[in-house]
Amino acid sequence: MSDSPEPSEEPGLGLDLPEVPQKPISASPYRVLARKYRPRDFSELIGQDAMVQTIGNAIERGRIAHAFLLTGVRGVGKTSTARLIAKALNCIGPDGKGGPTINPCGVCEPCVAIAEGRHIDVVEMDAASHTGVDDVREIIEAVRYASVSARFKIYIIDEVHMLSKNAFNALLKTLEEPPEHVKFLFATTEVDKVPVTVLSRCQRFDLRRIPSDKLAAHFARVAEAEQVDVEPEALNVIARAAEGSARDGLSLLDQAIAHGEGHVTAAEVRTMLGLADRGRIRRLLESILSGDAAAMLAQLDEAHDLGIDPTSLIRGLMDSLHTVTRAKAGASRDALQSEEERDAAAQWASSLNWAGIHRLWQMLLKGLNDVGQAPDPQEAATMALLRLIHAADLPDPASLVAKLSGSDAGAAAAAPAAAPAKPAGPRSYRELIDALHGAGKRILSQELHDQVGLVSFSEGELVLKPLRPLGADWTRDLAAALKDVTGTKWIVSFTDQGGEPSLQQQEQIAEETMRSAVLDEPNVRAVLESFPEASLDSFGPAQATRD
């Protein structure tokens, strides 16, 4: 019997087909960064130094609580901390003779088994899926028996606030007097939902949000370990977007690495996070503040055609206005913002006064409520933004008081206006504030406006009454700034005697005076009497005027 022919010799199978290259199959599946870089010991747990020190001291002195409650926002390390505590309590050292330690070896059998989630004496339970009293009864029955191989039998219950009321009640007695070989570690994001009877039986640790600078440094180390080139600004943006959560930040970094194909830039991260569309919000706010109704309506229609929700537009405007407010108050810069956003915020902060900003915020807040309740949200958004444009033409409260009273009483309470960078010889306290503001000394200008009262003003000398602590060097810094702005030497001193209210307080008094004047108007009073539930919440385009 002849041998079977080779496949290439059979009819129709002698075609010279190209070989399809096969991708090598990885020996192990890909692990996301949030799991791959979980802390292996307390030294890798970032941002929780106070808690680590407390636990370390307790272990060193043998004062280990029978129950720990770890609370904080998602991703700050609650479950990871619980596992680290389990390792610290059960570590036996490389030689098998060690005791509880804040620095577990990570190589002994208990440490390895706990890290891999397979230790028989360390039980993890998710209370979100085991909420009933029967699940707790299993724990109560099991705690009576000694641990199999570990020093302590440890129960880690995640999202403990999800347990039912009956389950909590069933756990109370065991939690109050557990056997010496048992430790409970609870983790929750909503500590307010945990009964006080449980809280009183636990040693509580509030895990803080991780500061952005520490997150950025941590992400830089991860990127280096992954051999990925990431711009420092991109790391700052990711850290800021993570809102204090290491897990959220690592997930964003994972996504950014996949998006950037080996090189991650800040611009790409902002685009990935959906921050690129802030330019549309910025242009819309610019049209509103400049009073260009036609441009505003065109931009609103364009956003509608693109399917952008009106609620998102209003919230975006509120976020931009909040950025302007922070810039006016001299707050630190936000890493999520582009240079264009920062420049625009600084420009608007210098041109808007505080009364105008607060009025715009209140009107946006009302507009957001209108959009949520209106049958047609797009129409409600249009009317709300038109109100904003007309509100920009309204006089400030102090000017309106002056008009109502027929005097210049409101002039002193007017908000600081933009001034030349270096005016020649300020002739009044307000001109002095304007000069500082125009020269870029915005923090000092704002503090003069809000936090001190004027006692006396003369050329080259300023006596003030501080309304709140300003620091030992504040008068010296102000004198140096005034010399830089005006070109002459100034003497600045504090006193606790006399003094006017701050300009901010004067503005508030003027606004209340105006409000009282408006409420005393016969037509306004008649409307409020006809509609008892109505109130004068803010001054819109048609308010605060007298026939």
Coordinates of C-alpha atoms in Angstrom, one line a residue:
M1 CA 0.0 0.0 0.0
S2 CA 1.5 3.3 -1.1
D3 CA 2.0 6.3 1.3
S4 CA -0.6 9.0 1.3
P5 CA 0.3 11.9 -0.9
E6 CA 1.5 15.2 0.7
P7 CA -1.2 17.8 0.9
S8 CA 0.6 20.0 -1.7
E9 CA 0.4 17.1 -4.2
E10 CA -3.4 16.8 -4.1
P11 CA -5.4 18.4 -6.9
G12 CA -6.3 22.0 -6.2
L13 CA -4.1 22.2 -3.1
G14 CA -0.8 23.0 -4.7
L15 CA -1.4 26.8 -4.5
D16 CA 1.5 28.8 -3.1
L17 CA -0.5 30.7 -0.4
P18 CA 1.3 33.3 1.7
E19 CA 1.6 32.6 5.4
V20 CA -0.5 34.7 7.7
P21 CA 1.8 36.0 10.5
Q22 CA 0.6 35.1 14.0
K23 CA 0.8 37.6 16.8
P24 CA 2.6 36.1 19.8
I25 CA 0.3 35.3 22.6
S26 CA 1.2 36.9 25.9
A27 CA 2.0 34.5 28.7
S28 CA -0.1 36.5 31.1
P29 CA -3.2 38.7 30.5
Y30 CA -2.8 42.5 30.7
R31 CA -3.4 44.0 34.1
V32 CA -4.7 47.5 34.3
L33 CA -2.5 50.0 36.1
A34 CA -4.9 50.4 39.0
R35 CA -4.4 46.8 39.9
K36 CA -0.8 46.4 38.8
Y37 CA 0.4 49.3 41.0
R38 CA -1.6 48.6 44.1
P39 CA 0.4 49.4 47.2
R40 CA 2.4 46.4 48.4
D41 CA 3.3 47.9 51.8
F42 CA 2.6 51.0 53.8
S43 CA 5.5 52.9 52.2
E44 CA 3.7 52.8 48.9
L45 CA 0.4 54.1 50.3
I46 CA 0.5 57.7 49.3
G47 CA -1.2 60.6 51.1
Q48 CA -2.2 58.8 54.3
D49 CA 0.8 59.5 56.5
A50 CA -1.1 60.2 59.7
M51 CA -3.0 57.0 59.5
V52 CA 0.1 54.9 58.8
Q53 CA 1.9 56.5 61.8
T54 CA -1.1 55.8 64.1
I55 CA -1.4 52.1 63.0
G56 CA 2.4 51.7 63.2
N57 CA 2.5 53.0 66.8
A58 CA -0.5 50.8 67.8
I59 CA 1.3 47.7 66.4
E60 CA 4.6 48.6 68.0
R61 CA 3.0 49.1 71.4
G62 CA 0.6 46.1 71.2
R63 CA -2.5 48.3 71.3
I64 CA -4.2 46.8 68.3
A65 CA -8.0 47.5 68.1
H66 CA -10.4 44.7 67.4
A67 CA -12.2 46.6 64.7
F68 CA -11.1 49.3 62.2
L69 CA -13.4 51.5 60.1
L70 CA -11.8 53.0 57.0
T71 CA -13.8 55.8 55.3
G72 CA -13.1 58.1 52.4
V73 CA -14.0 58.8 48.7
R74 CA -13.4 56.1 46.1
G75 CA -9.9 55.2 45.1
V76 CA -8.0 56.6 48.1
G77 CA -6.9 53.2 49.3
K78 CA -9.5 51.9 51.8
T79 CA -9.4 48.2 50.6
S80 CA -5.7 48.3 50.0
T81 CA -5.1 49.6 53.5
A82 CA -7.3 46.8 54.9
R83 CA -5.2 44.2 53.1
L84 CA -2.0 45.9 54.3
I85 CA -3.3 45.8 57.9
A86 CA -4.1 42.1 57.5
K87 CA -0.5 41.5 56.2
A88 CA 1.0 43.6 59.0
L89 CA -0.9 41.6 61.7
N90 CA -0.2 38.2 60.2
C91 CA 3.4 38.6 58.9
I92 CA 5.8 36.0 60.3
G93 CA 8.9 37.3 58.6
P94 CA 11.3 35.5 56.2
D95 CA 12.5 33.2 58.9
G96 CA 9.0 32.4 60.2
K97 CA 9.7 33.9 63.7
G98 CA 8.5 37.5 63.2
G99 CA 5.5 39.2 64.9
P100 CA 3.1 41.9 63.9
T101 CA 4.9 44.8 62.2
I102 CA 4.1 47.9 60.2
N103 CA 6.7 46.8 57.6
P104 CA 5.5 43.3 56.5
C105 CA 8.2 41.3 54.7
G106 CA 6.0 40.5 51.7
V107 CA 7.8 37.1 51.2
C108 CA 6.5 34.9 53.9
E109 CA 3.5 32.6 53.2
P110 CA 0.9 34.8 55.0
C111 CA 2.0 37.9 53.2
V112 CA 2.1 36.2 49.8
A113 CA -1.3 34.5 50.3
I114 CA -3.0 37.7 51.5
A115 CA -1.6 39.7 48.6
E116 CA -3.0 37.1 46.2
G117 CA -6.3 37.0 48.0
R118 CA -6.2 33.3 48.8
H119 CA -5.4 33.2 52.5
I120 CA -8.0 31.0 54.3
D121 CA -8.0 33.2 57.4
V122 CA -8.5 36.5 55.7
V123 CA -12.0 36.7 54.4
E124 CA -13.1 39.5 52.1
M125 CA -16.8 40.2 51.7
D126 CA -18.6 42.8 49.5
A127 CA -21.5 44.1 51.5
A128 CA -23.1 45.4 48.4
S129 CA -23.9 41.8 47.3
H130 CA -24.1 40.3 50.8
T131 CA -26.5 42.6 52.6
G132 CA -28.7 40.2 54.5
V133 CA -28.7 39.0 58.1
D134 CA -27.9 35.4 56.9
D135 CA -24.6 36.6 55.5
V136 CA -23.6 38.1 58.8
R137 CA -24.8 35.0 60.7
E138 CA -22.2 33.0 58.8
I139 CA -19.5 35.3 60.1
I140 CA -20.8 35.1 63.6
E141 CA -20.7 31.3 63.5
A142 CA -17.2 31.3 62.0
V143 CA -15.6 33.7 64.5
R144 CA -16.0 31.1 67.3
Y145 CA -13.4 28.9 65.7
A146 CA -9.7 29.6 65.8
S147 CA -7.8 30.6 62.7
V148 CA -6.4 27.8 60.6
S149 CA -2.8 29.0 60.1
A150 CA -2.6 32.8 60.7
R151 CA -2.1 34.7 63.9
F152 CA -5.4 36.5 63.4
K153 CA -8.6 35.6 61.6
I154 CA -9.5 38.8 59.7
Y155 CA -12.8 39.8 58.1
I156 CA -12.6 42.6 55.5
I157 CA -16.1 43.9 54.7
D158 CA -16.1 46.4 51.8
E159 CA -18.9 49.0 51.4
V160 CA -20.1 48.1 54.9
H161 CA -22.9 50.8 54.8
M162 CA -24.8 48.5 52.4
L163 CA -25.6 46.0 55.1
S164 CA -29.2 45.9 56.2
K165 CA -30.4 47.2 59.5
N166 CA -31.0 43.7 60.8
A167 CA -27.5 42.6 59.6
F168 CA -25.9 45.5 61.6
N169 CA -28.0 44.5 64.6
A170 CA -26.9 40.9 64.4
L171 CA -23.2 42.0 64.2
L172 CA -23.3 44.3 67.2
K173 CA -22.6 41.9 70.0
T174 CA -19.8 40.0 68.2
L175 CA -18.3 43.4 67.2
E176 CA -18.3 44.6 70.8
E177 CA -16.7 41.5 72.3
P178 CA -15.0 39.5 69.5
P179 CA -12.7 36.6 70.3
E180 CA -9.0 37.7 70.7
H181 CA -8.0 36.0 67.5
V182 CA -10.5 38.0 65.3
K183 CA -10.2 41.4 63.7
F184 CA -12.8 43.3 61.7
L185 CA -11.8 45.7 59.0
F186 CA -14.6 47.8 57.5
A187 CA -14.4 50.1 54.5
T188 CA -17.1 52.5 53.3
T189 CA -17.5 55.6 51.1
E190 CA -20.7 56.7 53.0
V191 CA -19.9 56.7 56.7
D192 CA -23.0 58.6 57.5
K193 CA -25.1 55.5 56.6
V194 CA -23.2 53.4 59.2
P195 CA -25.2 53.2 62.5
V196 CA -23.6 55.0 65.4
T197 CA -23.8 51.8 67.4
V198 CA -21.3 50.3 64.9
L199 CA -19.1 53.5 64.7
S200 CA -18.7 53.5 68.5
R201 CA -17.3 50.0 68.4
C202 CA -14.6 50.7 65.8
Q203 CA -11.4 52.7 65.6
R204 CA -12.1 55.1 62.7
F205 CA -9.7 56.3 60.1
D206 CA -10.7 59.0 57.6
L207 CA -8.6 58.5 54.5
R208 CA -8.0 61.9 52.9
R209 CA -8.1 62.8 49.2
I210 CA -4.6 62.5 47.8
P211 CA -3.1 65.9 46.9
S212 CA -2.7 66.5 43.2
D213 CA 1.1 67.0 43.5
K214 CA 1.6 63.6 45.1
L215 CA -0.7 62.0 42.6
A216 CA 1.3 63.5 39.7
A217 CA 4.6 62.3 41.2
H218 CA 3.1 58.8 41.6
F219 CA 1.8 58.8 38.0
A220 CA 5.3 59.9 36.9
R221 CA 6.8 56.9 38.6
V222 CA 4.2 54.6 37.0
A223 CA 4.8 56.0 33.6
E224 CA 8.6 55.5 34.0
A225 CA 8.0 51.9 35.0
E226 CA 5.8 51.4 32.0
Q227 CA 8.4 53.0 29.8
V228 CA 5.9 55.6 28.5
D229 CA 6.8 59.2 27.8
V230 CA 4.2 61.5 29.4
E231 CA 4.5 65.3 29.6
P232 CA 4.6 66.7 33.1
E233 CA 1.7 69.0 32.3
A234 CA -0.3 65.9 31.2
L235 CA 0.4 64.2 34.5
N236 CA -0.9 67.4 36.3
V237 CA -4.0 67.4 34.2
I238 CA -4.7 63.7 35.0
A239 CA -4.0 64.3 38.7
R240 CA -6.3 67.2 38.8
A241 CA -9.1 65.3 37.0
A242 CA -8.7 62.3 39.4
E243 CA -10.0 64.5 42.3
G244 CA -7.8 62.9 44.9
S245 CA -8.4 59.3 43.8
A246 CA -5.3 57.2 42.9
R247 CA -7.4 54.5 41.2
D248 CA -9.3 57.0 39.1
G249 CA -6.1 58.7 38.1
L250 CA -4.4 55.4 37.2
S251 CA -7.4 54.5 35.1
L252 CA -7.2 57.8 33.3
L253 CA -3.4 57.3 32.8
D254 CA -4.1 53.9 31.4
Q255 CA -6.6 55.4 28.9
A256 CA -4.2 58.2 28.0
I257 CA -1.4 55.8 27.2
A258 CA -3.7 53.9 24.9
H259 CA -4.9 57.1 23.4
G260 CA -1.4 58.6 22.9
E261 CA 0.4 55.5 21.5
G262 CA 3.5 55.8 23.5
H263 CA 3.7 59.5 24.0
V264 CA 1.1 61.4 26.0
T265 CA 0.7 65.2 25.8
A266 CA -1.4 67.6 27.8
A267 CA -3.4 68.6 24.8
E268 CA -4.3 64.9 24.1
V269 CA -5.3 64.4 27.7
R270 CA -7.6 67.4 27.7
T271 CA -9.2 66.2 24.5
M272 CA -9.6 62.8 25.9
L273 CA -11.3 64.2 29.0
G274 CA -13.6 66.3 26.9
L275 CA -12.0 69.6 28.0
A276 CA -11.4 70.8 24.4
D277 CA -15.0 72.0 24.1
R278 CA -14.4 74.5 26.8
G279 CA -13.4 76.9 24.0
R280 CA -17.1 76.9 22.9
I281 CA -18.2 77.8 26.4
R282 CA -15.5 80.5 26.6
R283 CA -16.7 82.1 23.3
L284 CA -20.3 82.0 24.5
L285 CA -19.4 83.7 27.7
E286 CA -17.4 86.3 25.8
S287 CA -20.5 87.1 23.7
I288 CA -22.6 87.4 26.7
L289 CA -20.3 89.8 28.6
S290 CA -19.7 91.9 25.5
G291 CA -23.5 92.2 25.0
D292 CA -23.5 90.7 21.6
A293 CA -27.0 89.0 21.5
A294 CA -26.8 88.0 17.8
A295 CA -23.5 86.2 18.3
M296 CA -24.8 84.5 21.4
L297 CA -27.9 83.3 19.7
A298 CA -25.9 82.0 16.7
Q299 CA -23.6 80.1 19.0
L300 CA -26.5 78.7 21.0
D301 CA -28.2 77.5 17.7
E302 CA -24.9 75.9 16.6
A303 CA -24.6 74.0 19.9
H304 CA -28.2 72.9 19.6
D305 CA -27.5 71.5 16.1
L306 CA -24.6 69.6 17.4
G307 CA -26.8 68.0 20.0
I308 CA -25.3 69.7 23.1
D309 CA -27.6 69.7 26.0
P310 CA -28.7 73.2 27.2
T311 CA -28.1 72.1 30.8
S312 CA -24.5 71.3 30.0
L313 CA -24.1 74.8 28.4
I314 CA -25.4 76.6 31.5
R315 CA -23.3 74.4 33.8
G316 CA -20.3 75.1 31.6
L317 CA -20.9 78.9 31.9
M318 CA -21.2 78.6 35.6
D319 CA -17.9 76.7 35.7
S320 CA -16.2 79.4 33.6
L321 CA -17.7 82.1 35.8
H322 CA -16.4 80.3 38.9
T323 CA -12.9 80.2 37.3
V324 CA -13.2 84.0 36.8
T325 CA -14.1 84.4 40.5
R326 CA -11.1 82.3 41.6
A327 CA -8.8 84.4 39.4
K328 CA -10.2 87.6 40.8
A329 CA -9.6 86.3 44.3
G330 CA -6.0 85.4 43.5
A331 CA -6.4 81.6 43.8
S332 CA -3.8 79.2 42.3
R333 CA -4.1 78.1 38.7
D334 CA -6.1 75.0 37.8
A335 CA -4.0 72.4 35.9
L336 CA -7.1 71.4 33.9
Q337 CA -7.2 74.8 32.3
S338 CA -5.4 75.7 29.1
E339 CA -3.4 78.9 28.7
E340 CA -6.2 80.4 26.7
E341 CA -8.7 79.7 29.5
R342 CA -6.3 81.2 32.1
D343 CA -5.7 84.4 30.1
A344 CA -9.4 84.8 29.4
A345 CA -10.3 84.3 33.1
A346 CA -7.6 86.9 34.2
Q347 CA -9.0 89.4 31.6
W348 CA -12.6 89.0 32.8
A349 CA -11.5 89.1 36.4
S350 CA -10.0 92.5 35.9
S351 CA -13.0 93.9 34.0
L352 CA -15.8 92.6 36.2
N353 CA -16.5 93.8 39.7
W354 CA -17.7 91.6 42.5
A355 CA -21.3 92.8 42.4
G356 CA -21.5 92.0 38.7
I357 CA -20.0 88.5 39.2
H358 CA -22.4 87.6 42.0
R359 CA -25.3 88.9 40.0
L360 CA -24.3 86.8 36.9
W361 CA -23.9 83.7 39.1
Q362 CA -27.4 84.1 40.6
M363 CA -28.9 84.6 37.2
L364 CA -27.1 81.5 35.8
L365 CA -28.3 79.5 38.8
K366 CA -31.9 80.6 38.1
G367 CA -31.4 79.8 34.4
L368 CA -30.2 76.3 35.3
N369 CA -33.4 75.8 37.3
D370 CA -35.5 77.2 34.4
V371 CA -33.9 74.9 31.9
G372 CA -34.6 71.9 34.1
Q373 CA -38.3 72.7 34.5
A374 CA -39.2 74.2 31.1
P375 CA -41.1 72.2 28.5
D376 CA -38.5 73.3 25.9
P377 CA -35.0 73.5 27.5
Q378 CA -33.6 75.2 24.5
E379 CA -36.0 78.1 24.7
A380 CA -35.4 78.4 28.4
A381 CA -31.7 78.5 27.9
T382 CA -32.1 81.3 25.2
M383 CA -34.2 83.4 27.5
A384 CA -31.8 82.9 30.4
L385 CA -28.8 84.0 28.4
L386 CA -30.6 87.0 27.0
R387 CA -31.3 88.0 30.6
L388 CA -27.6 87.8 31.3
I389 CA -26.8 90.1 28.3
H390 CA -29.3 92.7 29.5
A391 CA -28.1 92.4 33.0
A392 CA -24.6 93.5 31.9
D393 CA -26.1 96.9 31.1
L394 CA -27.5 97.4 34.6
P395 CA -25.9 99.9 36.9
D396 CA -24.2 98.5 40.0
P397 CA -26.1 98.8 43.3
A398 CA -24.1 101.8 44.6
S399 CA -24.8 103.8 41.4
L400 CA -28.5 102.9 41.6
V401 CA -28.7 104.1 45.2
A402 CA -27.1 107.4 44.2
K403 CA -29.7 107.7 41.4
L404 CA -32.6 106.8 43.7
S405 CA -31.5 109.2 46.4
G406 CA -30.4 111.9 44.0
S407 CA -26.9 112.2 45.6
D408 CA -23.4 110.8 45.1
A409 CA -23.8 108.6 48.2
G410 CA -23.0 105.4 46.2
A411 CA -19.8 106.7 44.7
A412 CA -17.7 105.6 47.6
A413 CA -19.1 102.0 47.4
A414 CA -18.6 101.5 43.7
A415 CA -16.6 98.4 42.8
P416 CA -12.9 98.8 41.8
A417 CA -12.6 99.7 38.1
A418 CA -9.8 99.0 35.8
A419 CA -7.1 101.6 36.0
P420 CA -3.9 102.4 34.1
A421 CA -0.9 100.3 35.2
K422 CA 0.9 103.2 36.9
P423 CA -1.4 106.2 37.6
A424 CA 0.3 109.4 38.7
G425 CA -0.2 110.1 42.4
P426 CA -3.4 108.4 43.7
R427 CA -5.5 111.2 45.2
S428 CA -7.9 108.9 47.2
Y429 CA -8.0 105.5 48.8
R430 CA -10.1 104.1 45.9
E431 CA -7.6 105.4 43.4
L432 CA -4.9 103.7 45.4
I433 CA -6.7 100.3 45.1
D434 CA -7.3 100.9 41.4
A435 CA -3.6 101.6 40.9
L436 CA -2.6 98.3 42.6
H437 CA -5.2 96.4 40.7
G438 CA -4.1 97.9 37.3
A439 CA -0.5 97.1 38.1
G440 CA -1.2 93.4 38.6
K441 CA -1.2 93.5 42.4
R442 CA -4.6 91.9 42.6
I443 CA -4.3 90.0 45.8
L444 CA -3.2 93.2 47.7
S445 CA -5.9 95.2 45.9
Q446 CA -8.6 92.7 46.9
E447 CA -7.4 92.6 50.5
L448 CA -7.5 96.4 50.7
H449 CA -11.0 96.2 49.3
D450 CA -12.4 93.4 51.4
Q451 CA -10.4 92.9 54.6
V452 CA -9.4 96.4 56.0
G453 CA -11.1 99.6 57.0
L454 CA -9.6 103.0 56.2
V455 CA -8.6 105.1 59.2
S456 CA -6.6 107.8 57.4
F457 CA -5.2 108.5 53.9
S458 CA -2.7 111.0 52.8
E459 CA 0.1 111.1 50.2
G460 CA 2.7 108.7 51.3
E461 CA 1.0 107.5 54.5
L462 CA -1.8 105.0 55.0
V463 CA -3.4 104.0 58.4
L464 CA -5.7 101.0 58.3
K465 CA -7.8 98.9 60.7
P466 CA -7.5 95.1 59.9
L467 CA -10.9 93.3 60.0
R468 CA -9.2 89.9 60.0
P469 CA -5.6 88.6 60.4
L470 CA -3.4 89.5 57.5
G471 CA 0.1 88.3 58.6
A472 CA 3.1 90.0 60.2
D473 CA 4.7 91.2 56.9
W474 CA 1.5 92.4 55.2
T475 CA 2.1 96.2 55.9
R476 CA 5.7 95.9 54.7
D477 CA 4.6 94.1 51.5
L478 CA 1.9 96.7 50.8
A479 CA 4.3 99.5 51.3
A480 CA 6.8 97.9 48.9
A481 CA 4.0 97.4 46.3
L482 CA 2.8 101.0 46.6
K483 CA 6.3 102.3 46.1
D484 CA 6.7 100.1 43.0
V485 CA 3.4 101.3 41.6
T486 CA 3.5 105.0 42.5
G487 CA 7.3 105.6 42.6
T488 CA 7.2 107.2 46.0
K489 CA 7.8 105.9 49.5
W490 CA 4.8 104.9 51.6
I491 CA 4.3 104.3 55.3
V492 CA 1.6 101.8 56.1
S493 CA 0.5 101.0 59.6
F494 CA -2.3 99.2 61.5
T495 CA -4.5 100.5 64.3
D496 CA -7.4 99.0 66.2
Q497 CA -9.1 102.4 66.8
G498 CA -11.7 104.0 64.5
G499 CA -11.8 103.2 60.8
E500 CA -14.5 102.9 58.2
P501 CA -16.2 99.7 57.1
S502 CA -14.3 97.9 54.4
L503 CA -15.3 98.8 50.8
Q504 CA -16.9 95.4 50.5
Q505 CA -19.0 96.1 53.6
Q506 CA -20.0 99.5 52.1
E507 CA -21.1 97.8 48.9
Q508 CA -23.2 95.3 50.8
I509 CA -24.8 98.2 52.8
A510 CA -25.5 100.0 49.6
E511 CA -27.1 96.9 48.0
E512 CA -29.3 96.4 51.1
T513 CA -30.3 100.1 50.9
M514 CA -31.1 99.7 47.2
R515 CA -33.1 96.6 47.9
S516 CA -35.1 98.4 50.6
A517 CA -35.7 101.3 48.3
V518 CA -37.0 98.9 45.6
L519 CA -39.2 97.0 48.1
D520 CA -40.7 100.4 49.2
E521 CA -41.7 101.2 45.7
P522 CA -45.5 101.2 45.6
N523 CA -45.7 99.1 42.4
V524 CA -43.3 96.5 43.8
R525 CA -45.1 96.4 47.1
A526 CA -48.4 95.9 45.3
V527 CA -47.0 93.0 43.3
L528 CA -45.6 91.3 46.4
E529 CA -48.9 91.8 48.2
S530 CA -50.8 90.2 45.3
F531 CA -48.4 87.3 45.1
P532 CA -47.5 86.4 48.7
E533 CA -45.2 83.6 47.6
A534 CA -43.1 85.8 45.4
S535 CA -39.8 87.3 46.6
L536 CA -37.1 89.7 45.4
D537 CA -34.2 87.3 44.9
S538 CA -32.0 89.1 42.4
F539 CA -32.1 92.2 40.3
G540 CA -33.0 91.4 36.7
P541 CA -33.1 93.6 33.6
A542 CA -36.5 95.2 34.6
Q543 CA -35.8 95.5 38.3
A544 CA -34.4 98.2 40.5
T545 CA -35.6 101.1 38.4
R546 CA -38.0 104.0 39.4
D547 CA -40.4 105.6 37.0

